[in-house]
Amino acid sequence: MGEPYLGEIRCFGFDFPPKNWAQCAGQVLPISQNQALFALIGTIFGGDGNVTFGMPNLRGRTPIGMDGSLFQIGAEGGETLVHLTEDQIPAHTHTFGAFKTEATQFAIARDRYLAAGPKPAYVNAATNLVKLADKSVSDAGSGSGHENVQPTLVMNYCIALAGAFPPKP
């Protein structure tokens, strides 16, 4: 491995930072012991800028390229778990028919409708439907979130604490 630029980030296939590297885990470092690195990244990733500065936190995150507007260096976004709200689901409706006719079937299947009578509960015919009152069928679901993670391969991201100061073009 050639000498890195100071502040260069690389990913490794082992679970520890090499000598003169630190894991990108959002830790805060003292400026007094890392003046050159602080000169490069400042407080982009945290710290108070007087005594401390922060390292990037790539634990459980996917790095993306900056574009200078929406995706500025150090910006964070996204969620690993999402709870959908009614506003996030497209409006849609479902038809639901019921009969006054005596029921003849025990199991629901395609083209069977809820029918009158204590047992059985369904009928095959599609005539003489009775409209149910609005809101007679309610929302369903547990309200728990769902995972929102793209396919991943976990790697060990580390930042160089020593190396050549990168020249500007």
Coordinates of N, CA and C in Angstrom, one line a residue:
M1 N 0.9 -1.2 0.0 CA 0.0 0.0 0.0 C 0.9 1.2 0.0
G2 N 0.7 2.1 -1.0 CA 1.5 3.3 -1.1 C 1.1 4.3 0.0
E3 N 1.9 5.3 0.2 CA 1.7 6.3 1.2 C 0.4 7.0 0.8
P4 N -0.6 7.1 1.8 CA -1.8 7.8 1.5 C -1.7 9.3 1.6
Y5 N -2.6 10.0 1.1 CA -2.8 11.4 1.4 C -3.4 11.5 2.8
L6 N -3.0 12.5 3.5 CA -3.6 12.8 4.8 C -5.1 13.0 4.6
G7 N -5.9 12.3 5.4 CA -7.4 12.5 5.2 C -8.0 11.6 4.2
E8 N -7.2 10.8 3.5 CA -7.7 9.9 2.5 C -8.5 8.8 3.2
I9 N -9.6 8.4 2.6 CA -10.5 7.3 3.2 C -10.4 6.1 2.3
R10 N -10.1 5.0 2.9 CA -10.0 3.7 2.2 C -10.9 2.7 2.9
C11 N -11.3 1.7 2.2 CA -12.0 0.6 2.9 C -11.1 -0.7 2.9
F12 N -11.2 -1.4 4.0 CA -10.4 -2.6 4.2 C -11.2 -3.8 4.5
G13 N -10.7 -4.9 4.2 CA -11.4 -6.2 4.4 C -11.1 -6.8 5.7
F14 N -10.5 -6.1 6.7 CA -10.3 -6.6 8.0 C -10.9 -5.6 9.0
D15 N -11.0 -6.0 10.3 CA -11.8 -5.2 11.2 C -11.0 -4.3 12.1
F16 N -9.8 -3.9 11.7 CA -9.1 -2.9 12.6 C -8.5 -1.9 11.7
P17 N -8.2 -0.7 12.2 CA -7.5 0.3 11.4 C -6.0 0.0 11.3
P18 N -5.3 0.1 10.2 CA -3.9 0.0 10.1 C -3.2 1.1 10.9
K19 N -1.9 1.0 11.1 CA -1.1 2.0 11.8 C -1.3 3.3 11.1
N20 N -1.5 4.4 11.8 CA -1.6 5.7 11.3 C -3.0 6.0 10.6
W21 N -3.9 5.1 10.8 CA -5.3 5.2 10.3 C -6.2 5.2 11.5
A22 N -7.4 5.7 11.3 CA -8.5 5.6 12.3 C -9.8 5.2 11.6
Q23 N -10.6 4.3 12.3 CA -11.9 4.0 11.7 C -12.8 5.2 11.5
C24 N -13.5 5.2 10.5 CA -14.5 6.3 10.3 C -15.7 6.0 11.1
A25 N -15.6 6.4 12.4 CA -16.7 6.0 13.3 C -17.3 7.2 14.0
G26 N -17.1 8.4 13.5 CA -17.7 9.6 14.1 C -17.0 10.1 15.4
Q27 N -15.8 9.5 15.7 CA -15.2 9.9 16.9 C -14.7 11.4 16.8
V28 N -14.5 12.0 18.0 CA -14.0 13.4 18.1 C -12.5 13.3 18.5
L29 N -11.7 14.0 17.8 CA -10.2 14.0 18.1 C -9.8 15.4 18.5
P30 N -8.7 15.5 19.3 CA -8.2 16.8 19.7 C -7.4 17.5 18.5
I31 N -7.7 18.7 18.3 CA -7.0 19.5 17.3 C -5.5 19.5 17.5
S32 N -5.2 19.7 18.8 CA -3.7 19.9 19.1 C -2.9 18.7 18.7
Q33 N -3.4 17.5 18.6 CA -2.7 16.4 18.2 C -2.8 16.0 16.7
N34 N -3.7 16.7 16.0 CA -4.0 16.4 14.6 C -4.2 17.7 13.8
Q35 N -3.3 18.7 14.0 CA -3.5 20.0 13.3 C -3.6 19.9 11.8
A36 N -2.7 19.1 11.2 CA -2.8 19.1 9.7 C -4.1 18.5 9.2
L37 N -4.6 17.4 9.8 CA -5.8 16.8 9.4 C -7.0 17.8 9.7
F38 N -6.9 18.5 10.8 CA -7.9 19.5 11.1 C -7.9 20.6 10.0
A39 N -6.7 21.0 9.6 CA -6.6 22.0 8.5 C -7.3 21.6 7.2
L40 N -7.4 20.3 7.0 CA -8.0 19.7 5.8 C -9.5 19.6 5.9
I41 N -10.0 19.0 7.0 CA -11.4 18.7 7.1 C -12.2 19.6 8.1
G42 N -11.5 20.4 8.9 CA -12.2 21.3 9.8 C -13.3 20.6 10.7
T43 N -14.4 21.2 10.8 CA -15.5 20.7 11.5 C -16.6 20.1 10.6
I44 N -16.3 19.7 9.4 CA -17.3 19.2 8.5 C -18.0 18.0 9.1
F45 N -17.3 17.2 9.9 CA -17.9 16.0 10.5 C -18.1 16.1 12.0
G46 N -18.1 17.3 12.5 CA -18.4 17.6 14.0 C -17.2 18.2 14.7
G47 N -17.4 18.3 16.0 CA -16.4 18.9 16.9 C -16.7 20.3 17.1
D48 N -16.0 21.0 18.0 CA -16.3 22.4 18.3 C -15.5 23.4 17.6
G49 N -14.4 22.9 16.9 CA -13.6 23.8 16.1 C -12.5 24.5 16.9
N50 N -12.6 24.5 18.2 CA -11.7 25.2 19.1 C -10.7 24.2 19.7
V51 N -11.2 23.1 20.2 CA -10.4 22.1 20.9 C -10.5 20.7 20.1
T52 N -11.7 20.5 19.5 CA -11.9 19.2 18.9 C -12.4 19.3 17.5
F53 N -12.3 18.2 16.7 CA -13.0 18.1 15.4 C -13.4 16.6 15.2
G54 N -14.3 16.4 14.4 CA -14.9 15.1 14.2 C -14.4 14.3 13.0
M55 N -14.4 13.0 13.1 CA -14.1 12.1 12.0 C -15.4 11.8 11.3
P56 N -15.4 11.4 10.0 CA -16.6 10.9 9.3 C -17.1 9.7 10.0
N57 N -18.4 9.5 10.0 CA -19.0 8.3 10.6 C -19.6 7.5 9.4
L58 N -18.9 6.5 9.0 CA -19.4 5.6 7.9 C -20.0 4.3 8.4
R59 N -20.2 4.2 9.8 CA -20.8 3.0 10.3 C -22.2 2.9 9.8
G60 N -22.6 1.8 9.1 CA -23.9 1.6 8.7 C -24.4 2.6 7.6
R61 N -23.5 3.3 6.9 CA -23.8 4.3 5.9 C -23.2 4.0 4.6
T62 N -23.8 4.5 3.6 CA -23.2 4.3 2.2 C -22.7 5.7 1.7
P63 N -21.4 5.8 1.4 CA -20.9 7.0 0.9 C -21.4 7.3 -0.5
I64 N -21.6 8.6 -0.8 CA -22.0 9.0 -2.1 C -21.2 10.2 -2.5
G65 N -21.0 10.4 -3.8 CA -20.2 11.6 -4.3 C -20.9 12.9 -4.0
M66 N -20.1 13.9 -3.7 CA -20.7 15.3 -3.5 C -21.0 15.9 -4.9
D67 N -21.9 16.8 -4.9 CA -22.2 17.5 -6.1 C -22.2 19.0 -5.9
G68 N -21.9 19.5 -4.7 CA -21.8 20.9 -4.4 C -23.1 21.6 -4.1
S69 N -24.2 21.0 -4.3 CA -25.5 21.6 -4.0 C -26.3 20.7 -3.0
L70 N -27.1 19.8 -3.5 CA -27.9 18.9 -2.7 C -27.0 18.0 -1.8
F71 N -25.9 17.4 -2.5 CA -25.0 16.5 -1.8 C -23.7 17.2 -1.5
Q72 N -23.7 17.9 -0.4 CA -22.5 18.6 0.0 C -21.7 17.7 1.0
I73 N -20.3 17.9 0.9 CA -19.5 17.0 1.7 C -19.8 17.1 3.2
G74 N -20.0 16.0 3.8 CA -20.3 15.9 5.2 C -21.8 15.8 5.5
A75 N -22.7 16.0 4.5 CA -24.1 15.9 4.7 C -24.5 14.4 4.9
E76 N -25.5 14.2 5.7 CA -26.0 12.9 6.0 C -27.5 12.8 5.6
G77 N -27.9 11.6 5.2 CA -29.3 11.5 4.8 C -29.7 10.0 4.8
G78 N -31.0 9.8 4.6 CA -31.5 8.4 4.6 C -31.8 7.8 5.9
E79 N -32.6 6.7 5.9 CA -33.0 6.0 7.1 C -32.9 4.5 6.9
T80 N -32.5 3.8 7.9 CA -32.4 2.3 7.8 C -33.8 1.7 8.0
L81 N -34.7 2.4 8.8 CA -36.0 1.8 9.1 C -37.0 2.9 8.8
V82 N -38.1 2.6 8.0 CA -39.1 3.5 7.6 C -40.4 3.1 8.1
H83 N -41.2 4.1 8.6 CA -42.6 3.9 9.0 C -43.4 4.7 8.0
L84 N -44.1 4.0 7.2 CA -45.0 4.7 6.2 C -46.2 5.3 6.9
T85 N -46.5 6.5 6.4 CA -47.8 7.1 6.8 C -48.8 7.1 5.7
E86 N -50.0 7.4 6.0 CA -51.1 7.3 5.0 C -50.7 8.3 3.8
D87 N -50.1 9.4 4.1 CA -49.7 10.4 3.1 C -48.7 9.9 2.1
Q88 N -48.0 8.8 2.5 CA -46.9 8.3 1.6 C -47.4 7.2 0.7
I89 N -48.7 6.8 0.9 CA -49.2 5.7 0.1 C -50.2 6.2 -0.9
P90 N -50.1 5.9 -2.2 CA -51.0 6.4 -3.2 C -52.4 6.1 -2.9
A91 N -53.3 7.0 -3.2 CA -54.7 6.8 -3.0 C -55.2 5.7 -3.9
H92 N -56.0 4.8 -3.3 CA -56.6 3.7 -4.0 C -57.8 3.2 -3.3
T93 N -58.6 2.5 -4.1 CA -59.9 1.9 -3.5 C -60.0 0.5 -3.8
H94 N -60.8 -0.2 -3.1 CA -61.1 -1.6 -3.4 C -62.6 -1.8 -3.3
T95 N -63.2 -2.6 -4.2 CA -64.6 -2.8 -4.1 C -64.8 -4.0 -3.2
F96 N -65.9 -4.0 -2.5 CA -66.3 -5.1 -1.6 C -67.8 -5.2 -1.6
G97 N -68.3 -6.4 -2.1 CA -69.7 -6.6 -2.2 C -70.2 -7.6 -1.2
A98 N -71.5 -7.4 -0.9 CA -72.2 -8.4 0.0 C -73.6 -8.6 -0.5
F99 N -74.2 -9.7 -0.1 CA -75.5 -10.1 -0.5 C -76.5 -10.3 0.6
K100 N -77.8 -10.1 0.3 CA -78.8 -10.5 1.2 C -79.2 -11.9 1.1
T101 N -78.7 -12.6 0.0 CA -78.9 -14.0 -0.3 C -78.3 -14.9 0.8
E102 N -78.9 -16.0 1.1 CA -78.4 -17.0 2.0 C -77.1 -17.5 1.6
A103 N -76.1 -17.6 2.4 CA -74.7 -18.0 2.1 C -74.7 -19.5 1.8
T104 N -73.8 -19.9 0.9 CA -73.7 -21.4 0.6 C -72.3 -21.9 0.7
Q105 N -71.3 -21.1 0.9 CA -69.9 -21.5 0.9 C -69.2 -21.2 2.3
F106 N -68.3 -22.0 2.7 CA -67.5 -21.8 3.9 C -66.2 -21.0 3.7
A107 N -65.6 -21.2 2.5 CA -64.3 -20.6 2.3 C -64.4 -19.4 1.3
I108 N -63.6 -18.4 1.5 CA -63.6 -17.3 0.5 C -62.6 -17.7 -0.6
A109 N -63.0 -17.4 -1.8 CA -62.2 -17.6 -3.0 C -62.5 -16.5 -4.0
R110 N -61.9 -16.6 -5.2 CA -62.1 -15.6 -6.2 C -63.6 -15.6 -6.6
D111 N -64.1 -14.4 -6.8 CA -65.5 -14.2 -7.2 C -66.5 -14.7 -6.2
R112 N -66.2 -14.8 -4.9 CA -67.1 -15.1 -3.9 C -67.4 -13.8 -3.1
Y113 N -68.6 -13.7 -2.6 CA -68.9 -12.5 -1.9 C -69.5 -12.8 -0.5
L114 N -69.4 -11.9 0.4 CA -69.9 -12.0 1.7 C -71.4 -12.1 1.6
A115 N -72.1 -13.0 2.3 CA -73.5 -13.2 2.2 C -74.2 -13.3 3.5
A116 N -75.5 -13.3 3.5 CA -76.3 -13.3 4.8 C -76.3 -14.7 5.4
G117 N -76.6 -14.7 6.7 CA -76.7 -16.0 7.4 C -75.6 -16.2 8.3
P118 N -75.8 -17.0 9.4 CA -74.7 -17.2 10.4 C -73.6 -18.2 9.9
K119 N -74.0 -19.2 9.1 CA -73.0 -20.1 8.6 C -73.6 -20.7 7.3
P120 N -72.9 -21.0 6.3 CA -71.6 -20.5 5.9 C -71.7 -19.0 5.7
A121 N -70.6 -18.4 5.2 CA -70.5 -16.9 5.1 C -70.4 -16.4 3.7
Y122 N -70.2 -17.2 2.6 CA -69.9 -16.7 1.3 C -70.9 -17.3 0.3
V123 N -71.1 -16.6 -0.9 CA -71.9 -17.1 -2.0 C -71.1 -16.8 -3.3
N124 N -71.4 -17.6 -4.3 CA -70.7 -17.4 -5.6 C -71.3 -16.3 -6.5
A125 N -72.6 -16.1 -6.4 CA -73.3 -15.2 -7.4 C -72.8 -13.7 -7.2
A126 N -72.9 -13.0 -8.3 CA -72.5 -11.6 -8.3 C -73.7 -10.6 -8.6
T127 N -74.9 -11.0 -8.2 CA -76.0 -10.2 -8.5 C -76.6 -9.8 -7.1
N128 N -77.5 -8.9 -7.1 CA -78.2 -8.4 -5.9 C -77.2 -7.9 -4.8
L129 N -76.1 -7.3 -5.2 CA -75.1 -6.8 -4.3 C -75.7 -5.6 -3.4
V130 N -75.3 -5.6 -2.2 CA -75.7 -4.5 -1.3 C -74.5 -3.7 -1.0
K131 N -74.6 -2.3 -1.2 CA -73.5 -1.5 -0.9 C -73.3 -1.4 0.6
L132 N -72.1 -1.6 1.1 CA -71.8 -1.4 2.5 C -71.6 0.0 2.8
A133 N -71.8 0.4 4.1 CA -71.6 1.8 4.5 C -70.1 2.2 4.3
D134 N -69.9 3.5 4.0 CA -68.5 4.0 3.9 C -67.8 3.7 5.2
K135 N -66.6 3.4 5.2 CA -65.7 3.2 6.3 C -66.1 1.9 7.1
S136 N -66.9 1.0 6.4 CA -67.2 -0.3 7.1 C -66.0 -1.3 7.0
V137 N -65.1 -1.0 6.2 CA -63.8 -1.8 6.1 C -62.7 -0.8 6.6
S138 N -61.9 -1.2 7.6 CA -61.0 -0.3 8.1 C -59.5 -0.6 7.7
D139 N -58.6 0.3 8.1 CA -57.2 0.1 7.9 C -56.7 -1.2 8.5
A140 N -55.6 -1.7 8.0 CA -55.0 -2.9 8.6 C -53.5 -2.7 8.6
G141 N -52.8 -3.5 9.3 CA -51.3 -3.4 9.4 C -50.9 -3.2 10.8
S142 N -49.6 -3.5 11.1 CA -49.1 -3.4 12.4 C -48.6 -2.0 12.8
G143 N -48.3 -1.2 11.8 CA -47.7 0.1 12.1 C -46.2 0.1 12.4
S144 N -45.6 -1.1 12.3 CA -44.2 -1.2 12.5 C -43.5 -0.8 11.2
G145 N -42.2 -0.4 11.3 CA -41.4 0.0 10.2 C -41.0 -1.2 9.3
H146 N -40.5 -0.9 8.2 CA -39.9 -1.9 7.3 C -38.4 -1.4 7.0
E147 N -37.6 -2.4 6.7 CA -36.2 -2.1 6.4 C -36.1 -1.4 5.1
N148 N -35.2 -0.4 5.1 CA -35.0 0.4 3.9 C -33.5 0.4 3.5
V149 N -32.9 -0.8 3.3 CA -31.5 -0.9 3.1 C -31.2 -1.5 1.8
Q150 N -30.4 -0.9 0.9 CA -30.1 -1.5 -0.4 C -29.2 -2.8 -0.1
P151 N -29.0 -3.6 -1.0 CA -28.0 -4.7 -0.8 C -26.7 -4.2 -0.4
T152 N -26.1 -4.8 0.6 CA -24.8 -4.2 1.1 C -23.7 -5.3 1.3
L153 N -22.5 -4.8 1.4 CA -21.3 -5.6 1.8 C -20.6 -4.7 2.8
V154 N -20.5 -5.1 4.0 CA -19.9 -4.4 5.1 C -18.4 -4.4 4.9
M155 N -17.8 -3.2 5.0 CA -16.4 -3.0 4.9 C -15.9 -2.1 6.0
N156 N -14.6 -2.1 6.3 CA -14.0 -1.3 7.4 C -13.5 0.0 6.7
Y157 N -14.2 1.1 6.8 CA -13.7 2.4 6.3 C -12.8 3.1 7.3
C158 N -11.6 3.5 6.8 CA -10.7 4.2 7.7 C -10.1 5.4 7.0
I159 N -9.7 6.4 7.8 CA -9.2 7.7 7.4 C -7.7 7.7 7.8
A160 N -6.9 8.2 6.8 CA -5.4 8.3 7.1 C -5.2 9.5 8.0
L161 N -4.5 9.2 9.1 CA -4.1 10.2 10.1 C -2.7 10.8 9.8
A162 N -2.0 10.2 8.9 CA -0.7 10.6 8.5 C -0.5 10.4 7.0
G163 N 0.3 11.2 6.4 CA 0.6 11.1 5.0 C 0.8 12.4 4.4
A164 N 1.0 12.5 3.1 CA 1.3 13.7 2.4 C 0.1 14.6 2.4
F165 N 0.3 15.9 2.6 CA -0.8 16.8 2.5 C -1.3 17.0 1.1
P166 N -2.5 16.7 0.7 CA -2.9 16.7 -0.7 C -2.8 18.1 -1.3
P167 N -2.1 18.2 -2.5 CA -2.0 19.5 -3.1 C -3.3 19.9 -3.8
K168 N -3.7 21.1 -3.8 CA -4.9 21.6 -4.6 C -4.5 21.7 -6.1
P169 N -5.4 21.5 -7.0 CA -5.1 21.6 -8.4 C -4.8 23.1 -8.8

